[in-house]
Amino acid sequence: MDRITKNLLNEFIDQYELENLPEDKAFELFAGYLVTSRHYSELFSIDDISVGAGADCGIDCIAVIVNGNLVTEPEEIEDLATNNSYLDVSFILVQAERTSGFDMAKIGKFAFGVSDFFSEDPQLPQMREFVYTLAYGEKC
């Protein structure tokens, strides 16, 4: 990792008190925060977008932005649909790596995870649980 990125990562770790996390996990949160904040300018918790936990289908962070709001609960989507009479939805999916090269296997895993995420019937248990929780507010 280059010195500038390392410095920015260290500032992020200090700001969010992530000193106890391994650097690779902190970097996932850092990348997810950076990408999400380009699309959502309000303050948000990095816990609201973090999904990376080893069995994450290659996806480290997911942000769902509906009508300009970062959505973390299914009821929020229902309220926005009722109040606005429309839904403008953006999905931000992030997979972060600290290496300088591309690993085609990891890119393939990410692409498969994204495809499964958007499937009407997710086959990967992790995606099935995440989509179910987002839709119904509880674990399946």
Short mmCIF file of C-alpha atoms in Angstrom, two decimals:
data_model
loop_
_atom_site.label_atom_id
_atom_site.label_comp_id
_atom_site.label_asym_id
_atom_site.label_seq_id
_atom_site.Cartn_x
_atom_site.Cartn_y
_atom_site.Cartn_z
CA MET A 1 0.00 0.00 0.00
CA ASP A 2 1.43 3.41 -0.90
CA ARG A 3 2.27 5.93 1.84
CA ILE A 4 -0.58 8.34 1.03
CA THR A 5 -3.25 5.64 1.18
CA LYS A 6 -1.67 4.19 4.33
CA ASN A 7 -1.75 7.65 5.95
CA LEU A 8 -5.41 8.16 5.01
CA LEU A 9 -6.24 4.69 6.32
CA ASN A 10 -4.50 5.43 9.61
CA GLU A 11 -6.46 8.69 9.99
CA PHE A 12 -9.68 6.75 9.31
CA ILE A 13 -8.72 4.10 11.89
CA ASP A 14 -8.05 6.83 14.48
CA GLN A 15 -11.25 8.73 13.69
CA TYR A 16 -13.48 5.65 13.97
CA GLU A 17 -11.48 4.00 16.78
CA LEU A 18 -10.75 0.85 14.78
CA GLU A 19 -7.33 0.16 16.29
CA ASN A 20 -8.44 -3.33 17.36
CA LEU A 21 -9.32 -4.41 13.82
CA PRO A 22 -6.80 -6.09 11.55
CA GLU A 23 -5.60 -3.73 8.83
CA ASP A 24 -7.36 -5.63 6.04
CA LYS A 25 -10.76 -5.32 7.79
CA ALA A 26 -10.17 -1.64 8.53
CA PHE A 27 -9.28 -1.13 4.86
CA GLU A 28 -12.56 -2.76 3.78
CA LEU A 29 -14.47 -0.28 5.95
CA PHE A 30 -12.33 2.59 4.69
CA ALA A 31 -13.00 1.69 1.05
CA GLY A 32 -16.71 1.20 1.72
CA TYR A 33 -16.92 4.54 3.50
CA LEU A 34 -15.11 6.36 0.68
CA VAL A 35 -17.25 4.89 -2.08
CA THR A 36 -20.52 5.36 -0.20
CA SER A 37 -19.74 8.93 0.82
CA ARG A 38 -19.32 9.83 -2.88
CA HIS A 39 -23.01 8.95 -3.33
CA TYR A 40 -24.38 9.89 0.09
CA SER A 41 -23.15 13.11 1.69
CA GLU A 42 -24.87 12.80 5.09
CA LEU A 43 -23.20 11.29 8.14
CA PHE A 44 -23.60 7.54 8.49
CA SER A 45 -22.23 4.71 10.57
CA ILE A 46 -19.77 2.39 8.89
CA ASP A 47 -21.55 -0.44 10.71
CA ASP A 48 -24.61 0.28 8.54
CA ILE A 49 -22.79 -0.68 5.34
CA SER A 50 -20.35 -3.38 6.49
CA VAL A 51 -21.18 -6.96 5.53
CA GLY A 52 -17.72 -8.45 5.11
CA ALA A 53 -17.17 -11.25 7.58
CA GLY A 54 -15.39 -14.00 5.71
CA ALA A 55 -18.53 -15.63 4.29
CA ASP A 56 -19.59 -12.53 2.40
CA CYS A 57 -19.57 -13.70 -1.23
CA GLY A 58 -16.73 -11.29 -1.98
CA ILE A 59 -18.79 -8.25 -0.97
CA ASP A 60 -17.34 -6.15 1.85
CA CYS A 61 -19.85 -3.29 2.04
CA ILE A 62 -23.37 -2.72 0.76
CA ALA A 63 -25.20 0.59 0.88
CA VAL A 64 -28.81 0.97 -0.23
CA ILE A 65 -29.80 4.56 -0.93
CA VAL A 66 -33.49 5.20 -1.49
CA ASN A 67 -34.78 8.65 -2.43
CA GLY A 68 -31.54 10.14 -1.14
CA ASN A 69 -31.65 8.28 2.20
CA LEU A 70 -29.31 5.54 3.37
CA VAL A 71 -31.71 2.74 4.25
CA THR A 72 -30.93 0.26 7.00
CA GLU A 73 -34.41 -1.00 7.87
CA PRO A 74 -37.19 -2.31 5.60
CA GLU A 75 -39.75 0.01 7.22
CA GLU A 76 -37.79 2.97 5.89
CA ILE A 77 -38.42 1.82 2.32
CA GLU A 78 -42.14 1.49 2.99
CA ASP A 79 -42.24 4.98 4.54
CA LEU A 80 -40.33 6.52 1.63
CA ALA A 81 -42.64 4.85 -0.90
CA THR A 82 -45.70 6.07 0.96
CA ASN A 83 -44.44 9.62 1.53
CA ASN A 84 -42.89 10.16 -1.91
CA SER A 85 -45.06 7.93 -4.13
CA TYR A 86 -41.90 6.71 -5.88
CA LEU A 87 -38.64 4.91 -5.15
CA ASP A 88 -35.32 6.01 -6.61
CA VAL A 89 -32.92 3.27 -5.48
CA SER A 90 -29.13 3.05 -5.74
CA PHE A 91 -27.13 0.04 -4.63
CA ILE A 92 -23.46 0.45 -3.78
CA LEU A 93 -21.51 -2.78 -3.48
CA VAL A 94 -17.83 -2.68 -2.55
CA GLN A 95 -15.07 -5.26 -2.58
CA ALA A 96 -11.76 -3.90 -1.29
CA GLU A 97 -8.24 -5.25 -1.75
CA ARG A 98 -4.95 -3.78 -0.59
CA THR A 99 -2.87 -5.48 -3.26
CA SER A 100 -1.65 -3.66 -6.34
CA GLY A 101 -2.72 -6.37 -8.82
CA PHE A 102 -6.00 -7.93 -9.85
CA ASP A 103 -6.96 -11.42 -8.77
CA MET A 104 -9.43 -12.75 -11.33
CA ALA A 105 -10.74 -15.34 -8.86
CA LYS A 106 -11.69 -12.58 -6.38
CA ILE A 107 -13.27 -10.51 -9.14
CA GLY A 108 -15.26 -13.57 -10.22
CA LYS A 109 -16.35 -14.23 -6.62
CA PHE A 110 -17.47 -10.60 -6.30
CA ALA A 111 -19.38 -10.75 -9.60
CA PHE A 112 -21.06 -14.00 -8.52
CA GLY A 113 -21.95 -12.47 -5.14
CA VAL A 114 -23.45 -9.38 -6.81
CA SER A 115 -25.42 -11.54 -9.23
CA ASP A 116 -26.74 -13.64 -6.35
CA PHE A 117 -27.58 -10.49 -4.35
CA PHE A 118 -29.86 -9.27 -7.14
CA SER A 119 -31.37 -12.70 -7.81
CA GLU A 120 -35.03 -13.17 -6.91
CA ASP A 121 -34.02 -16.40 -5.18
CA PRO A 122 -30.46 -15.99 -3.80
CA GLN A 123 -28.64 -19.30 -3.60
CA LEU A 124 -25.79 -18.25 -1.33
CA PRO A 125 -26.85 -18.46 2.34
CA GLN A 126 -25.17 -15.16 3.20
CA MET A 127 -27.01 -13.24 0.47
CA ARG A 128 -30.30 -14.98 1.22
CA GLU A 129 -30.03 -13.88 4.85
CA PHE A 130 -28.96 -10.32 3.99
CA VAL A 131 -31.75 -9.82 1.42
CA TYR A 132 -34.32 -11.37 3.77
CA THR A 133 -33.21 -9.11 6.63
CA LEU A 134 -33.35 -6.03 4.39
CA ALA A 135 -36.84 -6.98 3.14
CA TYR A 136 -38.39 -8.15 6.41
CA GLY A 137 -36.28 -6.69 9.20
CA GLU A 138 -35.43 -10.05 10.74
CA LYS A 139 -33.10 -12.94 10.10
CA CYS A 140 -34.49 -15.91 8.20
#
